[in-house]
Coordinates of N, CA and C in Angstrom, one line a residue:
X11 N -2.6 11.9 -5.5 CA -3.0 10.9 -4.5 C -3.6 11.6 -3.3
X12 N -2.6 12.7 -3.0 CA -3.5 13.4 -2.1 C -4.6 14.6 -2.1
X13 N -5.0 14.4 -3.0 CA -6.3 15.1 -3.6 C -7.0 14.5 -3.7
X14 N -6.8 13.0 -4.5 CA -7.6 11.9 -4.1 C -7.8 12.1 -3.0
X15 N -7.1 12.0 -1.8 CA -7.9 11.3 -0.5 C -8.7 12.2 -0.2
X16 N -8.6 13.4 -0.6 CA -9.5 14.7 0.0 C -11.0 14.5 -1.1
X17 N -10.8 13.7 -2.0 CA -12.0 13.5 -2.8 C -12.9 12.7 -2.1
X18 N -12.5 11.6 -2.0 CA -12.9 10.1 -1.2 C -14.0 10.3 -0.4
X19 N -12.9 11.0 0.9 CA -13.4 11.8 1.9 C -14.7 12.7 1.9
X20 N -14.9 13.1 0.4 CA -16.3 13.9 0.3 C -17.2 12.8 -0.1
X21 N -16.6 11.7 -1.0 CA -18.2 10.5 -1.2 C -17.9 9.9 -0.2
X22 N -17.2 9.8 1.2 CA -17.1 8.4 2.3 C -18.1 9.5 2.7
X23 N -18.6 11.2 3.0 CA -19.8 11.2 3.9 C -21.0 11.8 3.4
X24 N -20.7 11.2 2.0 CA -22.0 11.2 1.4 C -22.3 12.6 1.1
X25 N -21.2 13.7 0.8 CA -21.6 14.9 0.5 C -21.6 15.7 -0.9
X26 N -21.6 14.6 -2.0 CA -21.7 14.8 -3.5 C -23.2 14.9 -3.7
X27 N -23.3 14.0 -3.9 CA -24.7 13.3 -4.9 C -25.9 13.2 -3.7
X28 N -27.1 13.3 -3.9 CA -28.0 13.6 -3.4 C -28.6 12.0 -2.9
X29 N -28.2 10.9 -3.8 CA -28.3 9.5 -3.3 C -27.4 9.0 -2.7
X30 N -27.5 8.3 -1.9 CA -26.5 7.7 -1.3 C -26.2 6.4 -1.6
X31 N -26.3 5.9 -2.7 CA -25.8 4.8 -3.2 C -25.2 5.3 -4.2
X32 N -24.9 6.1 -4.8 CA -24.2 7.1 -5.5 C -23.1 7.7 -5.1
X33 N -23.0 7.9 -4.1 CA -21.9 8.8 -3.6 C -21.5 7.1 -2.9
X34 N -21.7 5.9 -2.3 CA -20.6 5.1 -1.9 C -20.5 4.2 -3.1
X35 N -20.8 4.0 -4.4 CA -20.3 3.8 -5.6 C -19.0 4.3 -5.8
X36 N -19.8 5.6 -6.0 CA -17.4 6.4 -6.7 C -16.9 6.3 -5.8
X37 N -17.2 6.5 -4.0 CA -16.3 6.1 -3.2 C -15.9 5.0 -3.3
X38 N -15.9 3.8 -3.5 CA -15.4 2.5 -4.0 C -14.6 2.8 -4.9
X39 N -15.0 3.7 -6.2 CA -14.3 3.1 -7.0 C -13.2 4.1 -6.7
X40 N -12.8 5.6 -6.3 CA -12.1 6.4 -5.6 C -10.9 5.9 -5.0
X41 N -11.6 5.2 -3.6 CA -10.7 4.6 -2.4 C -10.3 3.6 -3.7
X42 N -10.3 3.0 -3.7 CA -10.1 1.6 -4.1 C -9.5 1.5 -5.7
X43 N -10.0 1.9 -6.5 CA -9.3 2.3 -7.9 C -8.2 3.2 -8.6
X44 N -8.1 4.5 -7.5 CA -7.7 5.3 -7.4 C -6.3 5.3 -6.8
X45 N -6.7 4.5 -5.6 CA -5.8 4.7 -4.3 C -5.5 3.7 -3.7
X46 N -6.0 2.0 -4.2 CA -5.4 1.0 -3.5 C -5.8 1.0 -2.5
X47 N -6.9 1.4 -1.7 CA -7.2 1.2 -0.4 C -8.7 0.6 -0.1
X48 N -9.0 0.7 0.9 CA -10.6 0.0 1.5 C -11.6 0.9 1.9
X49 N -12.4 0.6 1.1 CA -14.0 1.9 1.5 C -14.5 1.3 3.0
X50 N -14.8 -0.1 3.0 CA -15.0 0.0 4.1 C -13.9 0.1 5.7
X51 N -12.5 -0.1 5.2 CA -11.8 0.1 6.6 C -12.1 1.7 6.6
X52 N -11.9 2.4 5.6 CA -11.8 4.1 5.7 C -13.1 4.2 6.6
X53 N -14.6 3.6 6.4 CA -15.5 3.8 7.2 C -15.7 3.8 8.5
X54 N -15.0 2.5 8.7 CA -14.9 2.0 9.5 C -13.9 2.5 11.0
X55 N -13.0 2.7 10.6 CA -12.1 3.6 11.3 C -13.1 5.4 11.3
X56 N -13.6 6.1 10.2 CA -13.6 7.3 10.0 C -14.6 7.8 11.5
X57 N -15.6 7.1 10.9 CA -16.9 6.9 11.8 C -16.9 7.0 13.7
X58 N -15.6 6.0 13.5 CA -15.6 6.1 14.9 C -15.2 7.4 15.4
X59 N -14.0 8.1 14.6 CA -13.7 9.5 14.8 C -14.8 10.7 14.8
X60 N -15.5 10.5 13.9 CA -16.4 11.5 14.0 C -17.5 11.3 15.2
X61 N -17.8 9.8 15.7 CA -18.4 9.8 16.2 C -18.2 10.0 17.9
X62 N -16.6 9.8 18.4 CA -16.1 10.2 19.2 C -14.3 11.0 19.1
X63 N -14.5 12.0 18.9 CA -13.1 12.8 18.4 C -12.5 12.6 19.8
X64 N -11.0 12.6 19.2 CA -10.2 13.1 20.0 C -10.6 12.2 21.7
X65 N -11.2 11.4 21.6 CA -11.2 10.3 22.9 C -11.0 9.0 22.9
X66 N -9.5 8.7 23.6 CA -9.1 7.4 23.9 C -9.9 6.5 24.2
X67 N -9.8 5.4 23.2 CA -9.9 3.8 23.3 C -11.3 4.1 22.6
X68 N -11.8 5.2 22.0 CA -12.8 5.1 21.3 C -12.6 6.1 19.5
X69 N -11.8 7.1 19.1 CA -11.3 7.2 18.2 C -10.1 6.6 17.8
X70 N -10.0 5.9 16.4 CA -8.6 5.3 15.9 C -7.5 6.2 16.1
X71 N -8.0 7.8 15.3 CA -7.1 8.9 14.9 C -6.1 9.2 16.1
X72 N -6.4 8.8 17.2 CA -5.3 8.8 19.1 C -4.7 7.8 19.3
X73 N -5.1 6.4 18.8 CA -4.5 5.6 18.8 C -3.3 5.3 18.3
X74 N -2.0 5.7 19.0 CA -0.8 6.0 18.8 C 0.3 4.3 19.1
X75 N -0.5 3.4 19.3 CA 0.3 2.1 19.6 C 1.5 2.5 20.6
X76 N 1.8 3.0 21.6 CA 2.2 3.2 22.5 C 3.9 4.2 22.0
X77 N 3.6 5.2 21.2 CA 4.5 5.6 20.3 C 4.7 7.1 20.8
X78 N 3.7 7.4 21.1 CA 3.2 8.7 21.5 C 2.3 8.9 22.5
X79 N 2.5 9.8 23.3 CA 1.8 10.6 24.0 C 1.1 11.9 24.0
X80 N -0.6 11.6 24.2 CA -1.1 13.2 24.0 C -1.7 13.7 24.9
X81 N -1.9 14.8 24.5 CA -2.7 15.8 25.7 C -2.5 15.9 27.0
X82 N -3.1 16.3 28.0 CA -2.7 16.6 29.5 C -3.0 15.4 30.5
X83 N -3.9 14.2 29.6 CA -4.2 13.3 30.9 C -3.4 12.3 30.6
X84 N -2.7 11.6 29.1 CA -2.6 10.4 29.1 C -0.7 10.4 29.4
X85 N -0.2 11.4 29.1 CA 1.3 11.9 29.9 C 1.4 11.8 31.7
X86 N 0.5 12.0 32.2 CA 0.7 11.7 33.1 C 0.0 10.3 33.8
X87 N -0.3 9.8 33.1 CA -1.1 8.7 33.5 C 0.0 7.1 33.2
X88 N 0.7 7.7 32.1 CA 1.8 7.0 31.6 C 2.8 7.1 32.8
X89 N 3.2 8.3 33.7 CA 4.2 8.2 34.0 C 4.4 7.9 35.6
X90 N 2.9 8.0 36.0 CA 2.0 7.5 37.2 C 2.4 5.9 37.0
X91 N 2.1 5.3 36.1 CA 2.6 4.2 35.8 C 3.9 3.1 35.2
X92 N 4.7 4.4 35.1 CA 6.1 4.1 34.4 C 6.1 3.0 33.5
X93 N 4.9 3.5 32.4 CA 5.1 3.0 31.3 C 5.9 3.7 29.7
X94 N 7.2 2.6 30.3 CA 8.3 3.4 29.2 C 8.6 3.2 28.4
X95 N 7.7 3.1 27.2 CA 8.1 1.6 25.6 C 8.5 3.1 24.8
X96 N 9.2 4.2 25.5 CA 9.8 4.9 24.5 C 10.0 6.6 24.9
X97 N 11.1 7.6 25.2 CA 11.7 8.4 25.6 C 10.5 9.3 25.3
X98 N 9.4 9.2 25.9 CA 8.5 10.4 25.6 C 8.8 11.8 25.9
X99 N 9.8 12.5 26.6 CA 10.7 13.5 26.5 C 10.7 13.9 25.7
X100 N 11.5 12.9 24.4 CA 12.3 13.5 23.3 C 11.3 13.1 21.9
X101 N 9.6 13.1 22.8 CA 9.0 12.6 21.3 C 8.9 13.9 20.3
X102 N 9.2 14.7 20.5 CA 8.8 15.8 19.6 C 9.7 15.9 18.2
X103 N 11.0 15.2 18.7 CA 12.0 14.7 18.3 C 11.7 13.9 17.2
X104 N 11.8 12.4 17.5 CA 11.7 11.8 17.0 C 10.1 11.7 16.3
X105 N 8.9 12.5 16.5 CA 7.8 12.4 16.0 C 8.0 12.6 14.2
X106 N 9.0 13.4 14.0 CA 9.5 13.8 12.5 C 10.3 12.6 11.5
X107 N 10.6 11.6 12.5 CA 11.3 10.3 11.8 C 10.1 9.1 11.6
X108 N 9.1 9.2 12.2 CA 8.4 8.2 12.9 C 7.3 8.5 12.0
X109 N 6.2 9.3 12.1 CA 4.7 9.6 12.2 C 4.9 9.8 10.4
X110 N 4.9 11.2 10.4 CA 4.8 11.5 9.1 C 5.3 11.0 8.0
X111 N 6.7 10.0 8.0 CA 6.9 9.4 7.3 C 6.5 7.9 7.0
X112 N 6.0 7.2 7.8 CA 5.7 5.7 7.9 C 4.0 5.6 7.8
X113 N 3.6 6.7 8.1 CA 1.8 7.0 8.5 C 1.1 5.4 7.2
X114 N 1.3 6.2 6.0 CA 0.3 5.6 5.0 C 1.3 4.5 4.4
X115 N 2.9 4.9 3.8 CA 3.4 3.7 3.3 C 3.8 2.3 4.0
X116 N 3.3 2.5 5.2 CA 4.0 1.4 6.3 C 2.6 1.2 7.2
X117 N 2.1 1.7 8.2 CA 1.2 1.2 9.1 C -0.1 1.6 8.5
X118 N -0.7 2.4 7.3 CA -2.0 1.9 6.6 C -1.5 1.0 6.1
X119 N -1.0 0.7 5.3 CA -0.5 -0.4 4.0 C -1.4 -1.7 4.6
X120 N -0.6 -2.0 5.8 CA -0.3 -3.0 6.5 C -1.8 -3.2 6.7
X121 N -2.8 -2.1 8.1 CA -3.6 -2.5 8.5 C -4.4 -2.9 7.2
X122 N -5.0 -1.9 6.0 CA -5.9 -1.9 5.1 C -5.9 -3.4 4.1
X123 N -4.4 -4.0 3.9 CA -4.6 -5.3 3.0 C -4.7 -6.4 4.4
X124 N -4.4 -6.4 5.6 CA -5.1 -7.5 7.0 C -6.5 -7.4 7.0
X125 N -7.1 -6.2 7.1 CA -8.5 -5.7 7.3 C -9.6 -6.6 6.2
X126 N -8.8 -6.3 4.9 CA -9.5 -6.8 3.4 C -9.7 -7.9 3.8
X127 N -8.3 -8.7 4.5 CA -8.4 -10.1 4.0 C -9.2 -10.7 5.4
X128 N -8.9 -10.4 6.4 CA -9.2 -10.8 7.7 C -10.9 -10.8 7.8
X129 N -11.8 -9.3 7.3 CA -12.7 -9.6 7.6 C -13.6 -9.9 6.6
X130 N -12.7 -10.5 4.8 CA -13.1 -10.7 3.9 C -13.9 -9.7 3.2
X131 N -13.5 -8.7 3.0 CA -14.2 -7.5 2.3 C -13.4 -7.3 0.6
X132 N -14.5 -8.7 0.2 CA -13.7 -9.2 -0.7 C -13.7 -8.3 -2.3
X133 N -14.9 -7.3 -2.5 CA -15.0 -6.2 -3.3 C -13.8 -5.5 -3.1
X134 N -13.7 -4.8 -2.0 CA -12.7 -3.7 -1.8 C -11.4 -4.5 -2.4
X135 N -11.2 -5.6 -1.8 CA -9.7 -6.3 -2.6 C -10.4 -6.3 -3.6
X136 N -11.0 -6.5 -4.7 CA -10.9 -6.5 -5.9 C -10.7 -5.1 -6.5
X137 N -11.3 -4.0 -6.1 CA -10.8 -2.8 -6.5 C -9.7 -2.6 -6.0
X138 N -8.8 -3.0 -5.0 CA -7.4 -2.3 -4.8 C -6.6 -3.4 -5.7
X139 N -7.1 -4.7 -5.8 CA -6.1 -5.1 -6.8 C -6.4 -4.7 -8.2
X140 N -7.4 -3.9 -8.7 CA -7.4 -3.6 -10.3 C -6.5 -1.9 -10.0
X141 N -6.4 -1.3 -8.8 CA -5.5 -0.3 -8.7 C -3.9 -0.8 -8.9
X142 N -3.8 -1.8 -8.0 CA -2.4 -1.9 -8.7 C -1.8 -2.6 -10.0
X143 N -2.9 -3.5 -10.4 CA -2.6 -3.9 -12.1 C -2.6 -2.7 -12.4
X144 N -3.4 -1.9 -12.8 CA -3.2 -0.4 -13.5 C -1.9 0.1 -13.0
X145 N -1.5 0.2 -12.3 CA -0.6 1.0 -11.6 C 1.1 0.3 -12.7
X146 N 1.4 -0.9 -12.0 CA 2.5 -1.3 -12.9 C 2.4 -1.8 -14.1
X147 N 1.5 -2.1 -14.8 CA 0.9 -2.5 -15.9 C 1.4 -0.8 -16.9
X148 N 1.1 0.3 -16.4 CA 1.2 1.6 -16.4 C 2.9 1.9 -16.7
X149 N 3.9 1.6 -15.5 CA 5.0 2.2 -14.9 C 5.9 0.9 -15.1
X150 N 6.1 0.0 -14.8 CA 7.0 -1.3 -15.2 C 7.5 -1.3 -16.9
X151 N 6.6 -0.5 -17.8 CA 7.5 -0.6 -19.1 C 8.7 0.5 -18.8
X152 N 8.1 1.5 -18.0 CA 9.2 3.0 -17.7 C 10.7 2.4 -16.6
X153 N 10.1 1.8 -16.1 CA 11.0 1.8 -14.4 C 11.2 0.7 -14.2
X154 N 10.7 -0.4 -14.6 CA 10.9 -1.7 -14.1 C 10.4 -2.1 -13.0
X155 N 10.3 -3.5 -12.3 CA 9.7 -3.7 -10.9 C 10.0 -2.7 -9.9
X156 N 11.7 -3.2 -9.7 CA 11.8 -2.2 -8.2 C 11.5 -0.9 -8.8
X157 N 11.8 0.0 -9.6 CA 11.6 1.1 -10.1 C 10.4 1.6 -9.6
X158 N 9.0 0.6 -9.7 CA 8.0 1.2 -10.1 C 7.2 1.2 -8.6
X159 N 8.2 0.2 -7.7 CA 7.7 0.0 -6.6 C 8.4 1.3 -5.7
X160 N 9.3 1.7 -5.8 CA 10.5 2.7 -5.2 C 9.4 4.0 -5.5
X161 N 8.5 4.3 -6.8 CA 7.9 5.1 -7.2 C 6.6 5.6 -6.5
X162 N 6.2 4.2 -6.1 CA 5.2 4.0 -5.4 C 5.2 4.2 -3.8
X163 N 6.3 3.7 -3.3 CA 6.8 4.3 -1.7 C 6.8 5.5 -1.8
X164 N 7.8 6.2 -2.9 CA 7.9 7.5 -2.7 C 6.9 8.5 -2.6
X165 N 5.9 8.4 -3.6 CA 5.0 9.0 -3.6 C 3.8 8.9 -2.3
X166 N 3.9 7.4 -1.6 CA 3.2 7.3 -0.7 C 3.7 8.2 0.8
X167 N 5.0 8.0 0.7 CA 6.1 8.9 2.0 C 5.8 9.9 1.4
X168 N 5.7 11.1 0.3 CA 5.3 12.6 0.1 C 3.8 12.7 0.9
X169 N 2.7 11.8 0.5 CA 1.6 11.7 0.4 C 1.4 11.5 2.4
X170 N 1.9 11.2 2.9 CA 2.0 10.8 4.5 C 2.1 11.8 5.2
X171 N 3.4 12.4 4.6 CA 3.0 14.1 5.5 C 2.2 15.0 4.9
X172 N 2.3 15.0 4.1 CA 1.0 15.7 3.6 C -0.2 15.5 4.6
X173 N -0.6 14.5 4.2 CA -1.7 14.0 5.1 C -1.6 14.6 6.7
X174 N -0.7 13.8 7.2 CA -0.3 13.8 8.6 C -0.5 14.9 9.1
X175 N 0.2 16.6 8.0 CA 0.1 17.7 8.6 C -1.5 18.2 8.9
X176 N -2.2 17.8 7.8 CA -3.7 17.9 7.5 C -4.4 17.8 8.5
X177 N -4.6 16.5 9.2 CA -5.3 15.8 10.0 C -4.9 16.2 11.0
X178 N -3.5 16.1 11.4 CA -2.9 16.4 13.0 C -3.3 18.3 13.3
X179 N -3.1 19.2 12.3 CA -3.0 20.3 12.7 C -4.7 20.6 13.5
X180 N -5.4 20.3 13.0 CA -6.4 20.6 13.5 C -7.7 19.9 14.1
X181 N -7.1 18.8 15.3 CA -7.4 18.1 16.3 C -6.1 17.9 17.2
X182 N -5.1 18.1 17.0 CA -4.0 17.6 18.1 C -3.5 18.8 18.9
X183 N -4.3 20.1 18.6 CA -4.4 21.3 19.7 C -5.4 21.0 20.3
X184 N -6.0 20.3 20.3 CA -8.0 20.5 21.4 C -7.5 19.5 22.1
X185 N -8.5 19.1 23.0 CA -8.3 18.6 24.4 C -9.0 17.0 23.2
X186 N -7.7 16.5 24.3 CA -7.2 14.8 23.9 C -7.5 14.0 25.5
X187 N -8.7 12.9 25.3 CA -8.5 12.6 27.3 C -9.4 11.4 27.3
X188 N -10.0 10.9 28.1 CA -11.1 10.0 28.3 C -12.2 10.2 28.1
X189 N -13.2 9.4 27.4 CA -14.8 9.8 28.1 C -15.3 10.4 28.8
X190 N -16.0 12.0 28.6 CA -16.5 12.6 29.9 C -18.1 12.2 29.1
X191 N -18.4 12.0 28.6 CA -20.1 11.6 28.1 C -20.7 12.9 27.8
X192 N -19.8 13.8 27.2 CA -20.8 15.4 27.0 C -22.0 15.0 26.2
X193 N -22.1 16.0 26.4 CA -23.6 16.0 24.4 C -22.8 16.0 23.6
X194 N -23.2 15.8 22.4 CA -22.5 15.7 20.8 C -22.1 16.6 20.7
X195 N -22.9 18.2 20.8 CA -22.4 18.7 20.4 C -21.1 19.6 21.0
X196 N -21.1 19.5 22.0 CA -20.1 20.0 23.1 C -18.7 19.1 22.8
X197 N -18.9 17.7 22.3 CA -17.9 16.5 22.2 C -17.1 17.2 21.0
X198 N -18.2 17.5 20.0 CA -17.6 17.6 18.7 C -16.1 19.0 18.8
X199 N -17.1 20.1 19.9 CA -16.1 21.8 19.3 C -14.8 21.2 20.4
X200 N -15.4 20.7 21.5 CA -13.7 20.5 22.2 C -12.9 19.7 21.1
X201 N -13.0 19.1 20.3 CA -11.9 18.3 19.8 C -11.4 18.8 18.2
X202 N -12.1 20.0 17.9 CA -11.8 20.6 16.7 C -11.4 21.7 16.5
X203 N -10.4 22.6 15.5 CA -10.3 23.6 15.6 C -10.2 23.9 14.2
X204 N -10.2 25.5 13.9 CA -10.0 25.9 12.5 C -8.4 26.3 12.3
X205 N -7.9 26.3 10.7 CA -7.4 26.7 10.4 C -7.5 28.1 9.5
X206 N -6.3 28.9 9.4 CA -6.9 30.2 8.2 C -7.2 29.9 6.9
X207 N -8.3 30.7 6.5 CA -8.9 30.3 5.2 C -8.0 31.2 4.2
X208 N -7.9 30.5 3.7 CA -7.0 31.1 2.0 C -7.1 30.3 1.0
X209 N -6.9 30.8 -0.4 CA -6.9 29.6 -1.2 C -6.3 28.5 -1.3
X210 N -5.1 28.7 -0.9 CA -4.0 27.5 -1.0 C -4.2 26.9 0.1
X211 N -4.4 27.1 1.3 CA -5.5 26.3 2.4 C -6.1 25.6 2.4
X212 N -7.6 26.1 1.5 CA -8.6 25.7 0.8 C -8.3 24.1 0.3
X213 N -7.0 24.5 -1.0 CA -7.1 23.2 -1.5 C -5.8 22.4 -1.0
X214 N -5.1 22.7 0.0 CA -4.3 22.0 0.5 C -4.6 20.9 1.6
X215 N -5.9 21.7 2.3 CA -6.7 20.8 3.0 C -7.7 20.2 2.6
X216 N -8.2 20.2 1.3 CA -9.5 19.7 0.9 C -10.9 20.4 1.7
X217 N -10.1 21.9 1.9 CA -11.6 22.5 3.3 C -11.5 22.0 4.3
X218 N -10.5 21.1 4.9 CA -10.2 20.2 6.3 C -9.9 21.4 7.2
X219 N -9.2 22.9 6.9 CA -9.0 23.7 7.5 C -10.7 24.1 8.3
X220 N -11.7 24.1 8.1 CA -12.9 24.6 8.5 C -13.3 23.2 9.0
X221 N -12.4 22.6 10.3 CA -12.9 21.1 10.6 C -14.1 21.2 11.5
X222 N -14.4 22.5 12.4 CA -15.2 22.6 13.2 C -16.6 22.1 12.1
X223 N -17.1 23.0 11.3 CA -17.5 23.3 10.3 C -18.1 21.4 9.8
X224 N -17.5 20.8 9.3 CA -17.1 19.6 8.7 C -17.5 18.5 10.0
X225 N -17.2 18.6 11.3 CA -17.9 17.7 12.3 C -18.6 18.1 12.6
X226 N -19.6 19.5 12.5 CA -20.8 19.8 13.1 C -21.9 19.2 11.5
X227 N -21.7 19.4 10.0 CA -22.3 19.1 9.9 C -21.2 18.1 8.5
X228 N -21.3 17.0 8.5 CA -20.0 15.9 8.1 C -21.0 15.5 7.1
X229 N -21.9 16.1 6.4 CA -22.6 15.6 5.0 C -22.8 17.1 4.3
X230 N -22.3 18.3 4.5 CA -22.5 19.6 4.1 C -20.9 19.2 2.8
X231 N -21.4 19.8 1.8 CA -20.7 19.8 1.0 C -19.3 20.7 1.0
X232 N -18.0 20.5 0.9 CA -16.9 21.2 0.9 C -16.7 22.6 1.0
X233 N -17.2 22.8 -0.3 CA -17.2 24.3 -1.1 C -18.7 24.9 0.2
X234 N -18.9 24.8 0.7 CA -20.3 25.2 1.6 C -19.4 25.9 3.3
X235 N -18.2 24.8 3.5 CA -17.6 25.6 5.1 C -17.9 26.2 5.2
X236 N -17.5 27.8 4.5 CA -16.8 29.2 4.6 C -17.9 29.6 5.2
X237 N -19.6 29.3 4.6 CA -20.5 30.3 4.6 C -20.7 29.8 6.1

């Protein structure tokens, strides 16, 4: 599953196939066949990140529902206004009960089947519901309902931090803040950084480790970062 999403991730920016109706085809059927999820919420949300990293009220990826606090401006801006919906102290703390484990089985779940239905993106529901016929259709003769659902959390809670470590390691060190209106390209390196390249890196990140790399040019193919 989480190789999956590091697949997805190469047809959501069009960096396989040379057409582009080609590459958001398997992305459909990827996100959605694969993985029970929404091609267009993934865009929709991704987009805005690439297109503003790492800046409040304009990337989803910061958007912490008042759970967390980041970087050097919005800590103090919180506290300038003693806004207290939670011991930001001791978030480091509890960030390990919270984030990585609830990320995809609990607050994706939620937003991606509201998103389907809410703004009728009635394809994508049809490929995430032929994902989960397959799925228990599959595992229900082995495990039974709850079995197969218990199977399904689980693997979704492994799949969360995974993720979580992926994506957070290399944007949640750069500068996290408001709108300053730079150029693009100046927007893009403050909010990105690298990780070390190694094999197990390589495919642990899906190449997410070379992010600089990946927001400078977000249609260059995977296997291409390094050079």
């Amino acid at each position: 599953q989480a190789q999956a999403g590091w697949l997805q991730h190469d047809f959501g920016h069009l960096s396989v196939f040379k057409k582009s109706s080609w590459n958001h085809i398997v992305h459909k059927f990827i996100i959605g066949h694969l993985k029970g999820a929404s091609a267009n919420w993934w865009n929709h949300r991704h987009f805005q990140h690439h297109a503003k990293p790492n800046i409040f009220k304009k990337d989803p990826d910061v958007n912490m529902l008042h759970i967390f606090v980041l970087g050097d401006t919005q800590p103090v801006e919180y506290g300038k206004k003693k806004l207290k919906y939670l011991p930001y102290n001791h978030q480091h703390e509890y960030f390990f009960l919270i984030f990585p484990p609830l990320l995809i089985p609990v607050y994706f779940q939620i937003q991606i089947i509201s998103t389907m239905i809410r703004r009728r993106f009635w394809a994508d529901l049809a490929w995430a519901i032929s994902y989960y016929m397959r799925y228990f259709i599959t595992y229900i003769p082995f495990y039974g309902v709850l079995g197969s659902l218990f199977l399904l959390t689980f693997v979704r809670f492994l799949e969360s931090h995974w993720f979580v470590w992926v994506t957070q390691m290399n944007h949640i060190p750069m500068e996290i803040d408001c709108e300053k209106h730079r150029d693009w390209l100046s927007s893009q390196v403050a909010a990105t950084c690298n990780i070390e390249q190694s094999f197990f890196n390589d495919w642990f990140t899906g190449h997410l480790n070379f992010q600089i790399e990946h927001h400078l040019f977000p249609t260059m193919p995977r296997h291409n970062f390094w050079k």
